[in-house]
Amino acid sequence: MTDYNAIADSPVVRESPSQEITEGKYRILFVDDERNILQASKRIFRKESRYIIDTAASGQEALAMMSGEKYHLVISDNKMPGMVGVELLAQIRDRYPDTIRIMLTGDSDDQAVMGAVKEGAVYRFILKPWNTEDLKATVALALEQYELIQKNKTLQDELGSQSNRQKALDKLSLSTRSRLGELLHSHGLLSEAQIEELNTLRQNRKTSVLKLLLERGWVPESTIYQVLEQETTVESVALPQLQVDPQVTSLIPGQFCERQMVLPLKMLGKRCLLLAVADPTDHELIDDLRFISGLEIHPVLVKVTDIQSKIAAVYGEKQGLQPAQNLVTVMSPSPDAAEPIEVVIEEDEDISLERLLRSTKEPSVIELLNALILEAVQHNASDIHIQPREKIVVVRCRIDGVLVDKIKIPSNYHPALVSRIKIMAELDIAERRRPQDGRITIKTPVKIVDMRISIIPTINGEKVVMRLLDRNAPIFELAALGFSAVNLDRILNLVSIPQGIILATGPTGSGKTTTLHSLLQHQVTSQKNYVTIEDPVEYYMDMASQVRVQEKIGVDFATILRATLRQDPDVILIGEIRDLETAEVAFHAALTGHQVYSTLHANSALDTVARLLDIGLKPYIVSSALTGVISQRLVRKICGQCRVSTEVAPGLLHALGPLFNTNDISFFKGQGCRKCGRSGYSGRLAVHELLILTEEVRALVAKGRSTADIQKAAKKMHFPSLLEDAVAKVHSGQTTADEIYRVLGSQIIE
Ligand SMILES: [Zn+2]
């Protein structure tokens, strides 16, 4: 039986979604003097239960209606008798600034309309004649924007009250009541005379004891840290591993942090602040901060140098951006907006999987699951599989692309485990016969991870797969992706072409998205408008507006892409092209002066062209818009600590084909050491195949010539194939022949 009581007692903190979202209904007002347009608008949204649609035949009528009712969105015609749309929307802006205002107009060059856009009276305009899908998408996006603006306002209010606190903080006399001097004295590290001098100094200088000590150089910093670590109960933490929540750093001014050598790190739940301190013996300082912030303070001991460099990074960067910051918060879709579910795994939950398994007490389902997630996060796993077998449940993690058995759990745990996951992802616990999917954001002490949950019923019970997306995963530099020198050169040329489409292809999990983000990041400049459309968002990029595809509410790739094109983008990243509609819009965008990046499922760079034609694109469109294709696979890298040369079994060489079957290749392997967990591998590396659409290739594609013909041309241009790139990477000791076989399979076609 499922133990629901245990589940209900969950210590997990869940953020409640904002009120605006739970209300769920939006009131929209259409204003037009043409009755048939009003009727058409009503019809379009009739099936959308989220919207309440009202109509008004004139500006005056609209204003009258708005005085009695709150509207989230007004969509108005411009040319109307009496009050024109521009004037109506300007009045609405003044009276109801929260309402989003959209103009329907027949003429985008109309000066009055453009003026209204510039003055902020009109949020965006839709050109007549409009089509249904565009209108739907524009409305959905506008309301999303509405939520963001509301959220941002709440944030601004909070910041306002925080700035009062900041003033109080600035007035706070510098705390100089640390016990550090005495502590060091008791360890024989400071003399009586030095203590006395220290006391005089801190009276006069009003600087923290620790700072004075470091200035004098009486005791080395590392020794002070060691003494503090021994003598205080405060846990010590390596700061570089911790990420700092920018919302939280605004709680305490940078100058104060610098003087007192503290740094706010993040919130633990709603009322407790995790604070890095260099001198935890200064209890008064912590008390003062508690009083002023109104929050419980959970101090952790951090090295002085770590605090200082982090302060410089956090506050330095923030100050540089100050003027534009408000704008950025409004404009870029916050990743949180669409992520109402948040689960926090607390720092002090002592839940390592190993410890849990060794413990004599039976772990609770919550402990077990938290431990599993933490374990997966710590090993950089990309997926967790919970697979029920006949008598046992196996939990496996995909690490570096390979599934590894983690633990086996007795079957009687399984129902409770699945229920716990369903509760976290807000899925239906009672539903056990249909597939379900959901998402959760997990805050662990190490990092924030977005998880996509998928549950399918199997004959042995429900199988759960959780995909982990590291929200702060660093975007790799292009040079770090493992391109061969020749390919890297070609890629750099490719990226510098200002228009056209670049495709990354390969199976799921071959690192396509990672490559595209690196390409994007490589050329990023503030002079261009970047938009990414993804499902899900895998990398967060400050400079780009990132939109998440939500097919359940009709916001799919093609719809967002069309709406995006009206927002004057320069560079667009489309998560995936999977249908003709998306392909057509993407290629059209590439032909009209945009740089487009996307992915496609295709076996090789050459197959990609054929695949695009299969989808239904015309050869001349493909040949003129496509600039290059990167096909890739991920293989595990040989561990650098334990690499040795090796022999490879003749059978394997035979299977890998003639390229491998020569005496010119050296082979290596990892023997297995502590660093690589005895696996012989550490990290991953891509093997690539690049196709650049040179004049010659372009001409062949335009004529609809066969893949074989294009392959001949590519050979002439010396584009190495996947296998050729793989051979080079085996020979240089980066990966093994086994890995190539695992990923590319047998090369013998008989
Ligand atoms: Zn090793």
JSON list of C-alpha atoms in Angstrom, two decimals, residues 248-321:
[
{"chain": "A", "resi": 248, "resn": "VAL", "atom": "CA", "xyz": [19.34, 37.21, -2.99]},
{"chain": "A", "resi": 249, "resn": "THR", "atom": "CA", "xyz": [22.49, 39.25, -3.46]},
{"chain": "A", "resi": 250, "resn": "SER", "atom": "CA", "xyz": [20.34, 42.35, -3.77]},
{"chain": "A", "resi": 251, "resn": "LEU", "atom": "CA", "xyz": [19.38, 41.83, -0.10]},
{"chain": "A", "resi": 252, "resn": "ILE", "atom": "CA", "xyz": [22.71, 43.12, 1.15]},
{"chain": "A", "resi": 253, "resn": "PRO", "atom": "CA", "xyz": [24.75, 45.82, -0.57]},
{"chain": "A", "resi": 254, "resn": "GLY", "atom": "CA", "xyz": [28.03, 44.87, -2.17]},
{"chain": "A", "resi": 255, "resn": "GLN", "atom": "CA", "xyz": [30.06, 47.40, -0.17]},
{"chain": "A", "resi": 256, "resn": "PHE", "atom": "CA", "xyz": [28.79, 45.99, 3.08]},
{"chain": "A", "resi": 257, "resn": "CYS", "atom": "CA", "xyz": [29.65, 42.47, 1.96]},
{"chain": "A", "resi": 258, "resn": "GLU", "atom": "CA", "xyz": [33.11, 43.58, 1.05]},
{"chain": "A", "resi": 259, "resn": "ARG", "atom": "CA", "xyz": [33.76, 45.30, 4.36]},
{"chain": "A", "resi": 260, "resn": "GLN", "atom": "CA", "xyz": [32.41, 42.47, 6.47]},
{"chain": "A", "resi": 261, "resn": "MET", "atom": "CA", "xyz": [33.46, 39.63, 4.20]},
{"chain": "A", "resi": 262, "resn": "VAL", "atom": "CA", "xyz": [30.06, 38.05, 3.94]},
{"chain": "A", "resi": 263, "resn": "LEU", "atom": "CA", "xyz": [28.03, 37.06, 0.91]},
{"chain": "A", "resi": 264, "resn": "PRO", "atom": "CA", "xyz": [24.36, 36.10, 0.72]},
{"chain": "A", "resi": 265, "resn": "LEU", "atom": "CA", "xyz": [24.14, 32.90, -1.32]},
{"chain": "A", "resi": 266, "resn": "LYS", "atom": "CA", "xyz": [20.54, 31.81, -1.61]},
{"chain": "A", "resi": 267, "resn": "MET", "atom": "CA", "xyz": [17.29, 31.32, 0.22]},
{"chain": "A", "resi": 268, "resn": "LEU", "atom": "CA", "xyz": [16.73, 28.08, 2.09]},
{"chain": "A", "resi": 269, "resn": "GLY", "atom": "CA", "xyz": [13.00, 27.88, 1.96]},
{"chain": "A", "resi": 270, "resn": "LYS", "atom": "CA", "xyz": [11.19, 31.17, 2.42]},
{"chain": "A", "resi": 271, "resn": "ARG", "atom": "CA", "xyz": [12.57, 32.54, 5.65]},
{"chain": "A", "resi": 272, "resn": "CYS", "atom": "CA", "xyz": [16.17, 31.50, 5.87]},
{"chain": "A", "resi": 273, "resn": "LEU", "atom": "CA", "xyz": [19.17, 32.98, 4.14]},
{"chain": "A", "resi": 274, "resn": "LEU", "atom": "CA", "xyz": [22.28, 30.95, 3.42]},
{"chain": "A", "resi": 275, "resn": "LEU", "atom": "CA", "xyz": [25.18, 33.31, 4.12]},
{"chain": "A", "resi": 276, "resn": "ALA", "atom": "CA", "xyz": [28.87, 32.83, 3.41]},
{"chain": "A", "resi": 277, "resn": "VAL", "atom": "CA", "xyz": [30.99, 34.28, 6.22]},
{"chain": "A", "resi": 278, "resn": "ALA", "atom": "CA", "xyz": [34.73, 34.43, 6.64]},
{"chain": "A", "resi": 279, "resn": "ASP", "atom": "CA", "xyz": [34.57, 34.88, 10.41]},
{"chain": "A", "resi": 280, "resn": "PRO", "atom": "CA", "xyz": [31.74, 32.94, 12.02]},
{"chain": "A", "resi": 281, "resn": "THR", "atom": "CA", "xyz": [32.88, 33.94, 15.52]},
{"chain": "A", "resi": 282, "resn": "ASP", "atom": "CA", "xyz": [31.37, 37.35, 14.94]},
{"chain": "A", "resi": 283, "resn": "HIS", "atom": "CA", "xyz": [27.95, 36.41, 16.32]},
{"chain": "A", "resi": 284, "resn": "GLU", "atom": "CA", "xyz": [26.86, 40.02, 16.61]},
{"chain": "A", "resi": 285, "resn": "LEU", "atom": "CA", "xyz": [27.34, 40.58, 12.92]},
{"chain": "A", "resi": 286, "resn": "ILE", "atom": "CA", "xyz": [25.12, 37.61, 12.17]},
{"chain": "A", "resi": 287, "resn": "ASP", "atom": "CA", "xyz": [22.55, 38.82, 14.70]},
{"chain": "A", "resi": 288, "resn": "ASP", "atom": "CA", "xyz": [22.53, 42.25, 13.13]},
{"chain": "A", "resi": 289, "resn": "LEU", "atom": "CA", "xyz": [22.02, 40.82, 9.68]},
{"chain": "A", "resi": 290, "resn": "ARG", "atom": "CA", "xyz": [19.20, 38.66, 10.98]},
{"chain": "A", "resi": 291, "resn": "PHE", "atom": "CA", "xyz": [17.55, 41.69, 12.51]},
{"chain": "A", "resi": 292, "resn": "ILE", "atom": "CA", "xyz": [17.91, 43.86, 9.46]},
{"chain": "A", "resi": 293, "resn": "SER", "atom": "CA", "xyz": [17.04, 41.34, 6.78]},
{"chain": "A", "resi": 294, "resn": "GLY", "atom": "CA", "xyz": [14.17, 39.92, 8.77]},
{"chain": "A", "resi": 295, "resn": "LEU", "atom": "CA", "xyz": [15.42, 36.48, 7.83]},
{"chain": "A", "resi": 296, "resn": "GLU", "atom": "CA", "xyz": [16.94, 33.59, 9.70]},
{"chain": "A", "resi": 297, "resn": "ILE", "atom": "CA", "xyz": [20.62, 33.38, 8.86]},
{"chain": "A", "resi": 298, "resn": "HIS", "atom": "CA", "xyz": [22.32, 30.08, 8.16]},
{"chain": "A", "resi": 299, "resn": "PRO", "atom": "CA", "xyz": [26.04, 30.87, 8.08]},
{"chain": "A", "resi": 300, "resn": "VAL", "atom": "CA", "xyz": [28.61, 28.73, 6.30]},
{"chain": "A", "resi": 301, "resn": "LEU", "atom": "CA", "xyz": [32.35, 29.18, 6.60]},
{"chain": "A", "resi": 302, "resn": "VAL", "atom": "CA", "xyz": [34.10, 30.18, 3.39]},
{"chain": "A", "resi": 303, "resn": "LYS", "atom": "CA", "xyz": [37.70, 31.13, 2.63]},
{"chain": "A", "resi": 304, "resn": "VAL", "atom": "CA", "xyz": [38.37, 34.87, 2.49]},
{"chain": "A", "resi": 305, "resn": "THR", "atom": "CA", "xyz": [39.77, 34.76, -1.03]},
{"chain": "A", "resi": 306, "resn": "ASP", "atom": "CA", "xyz": [36.77, 32.80, -2.25]},
{"chain": "A", "resi": 307, "resn": "ILE", "atom": "CA", "xyz": [34.35, 35.32, -0.77]},
{"chain": "A", "resi": 308, "resn": "GLN", "atom": "CA", "xyz": [36.27, 38.24, -2.21]},
{"chain": "A", "resi": 309, "resn": "SER", "atom": "CA", "xyz": [36.45, 36.89, -5.73]},
{"chain": "A", "resi": 310, "resn": "LYS", "atom": "CA", "xyz": [32.79, 35.89, -5.65]},
{"chain": "A", "resi": 311, "resn": "ILE", "atom": "CA", "xyz": [31.78, 39.35, -4.40]},
{"chain": "A", "resi": 312, "resn": "ALA", "atom": "CA", "xyz": [33.71, 40.91, -7.24]},
{"chain": "A", "resi": 313, "resn": "ALA", "atom": "CA", "xyz": [32.06, 38.58, -9.72]},
{"chain": "A", "resi": 314, "resn": "VAL", "atom": "CA", "xyz": [28.54, 38.99, -8.39]},
{"chain": "A", "resi": 315, "resn": "TYR", "atom": "CA", "xyz": [28.37, 42.67, -7.53]},
{"chain": "A", "resi": 316, "resn": "GLY", "atom": "CA", "xyz": [30.85, 43.88, -10.12]},
{"chain": "A", "resi": 317, "resn": "GLU", "atom": "CA", "xyz": [28.90, 42.38, -12.96]},
{"chain": "A", "resi": 318, "resn": "LYS", "atom": "CA", "xyz": [25.62, 43.64, -11.57]},
{"chain": "A", "resi": 319, "resn": "GLN", "atom": "CA", "xyz": [26.74, 47.21, -11.20]},
{"chain": "A", "resi": 320, "resn": "GLY", "atom": "CA", "xyz": [27.86, 47.30, -14.81]},
{"chain": "A", "resi": 321, "resn": "LEU", "atom": "CA", "xyz": [24.41, 46.31, -15.95]}
]
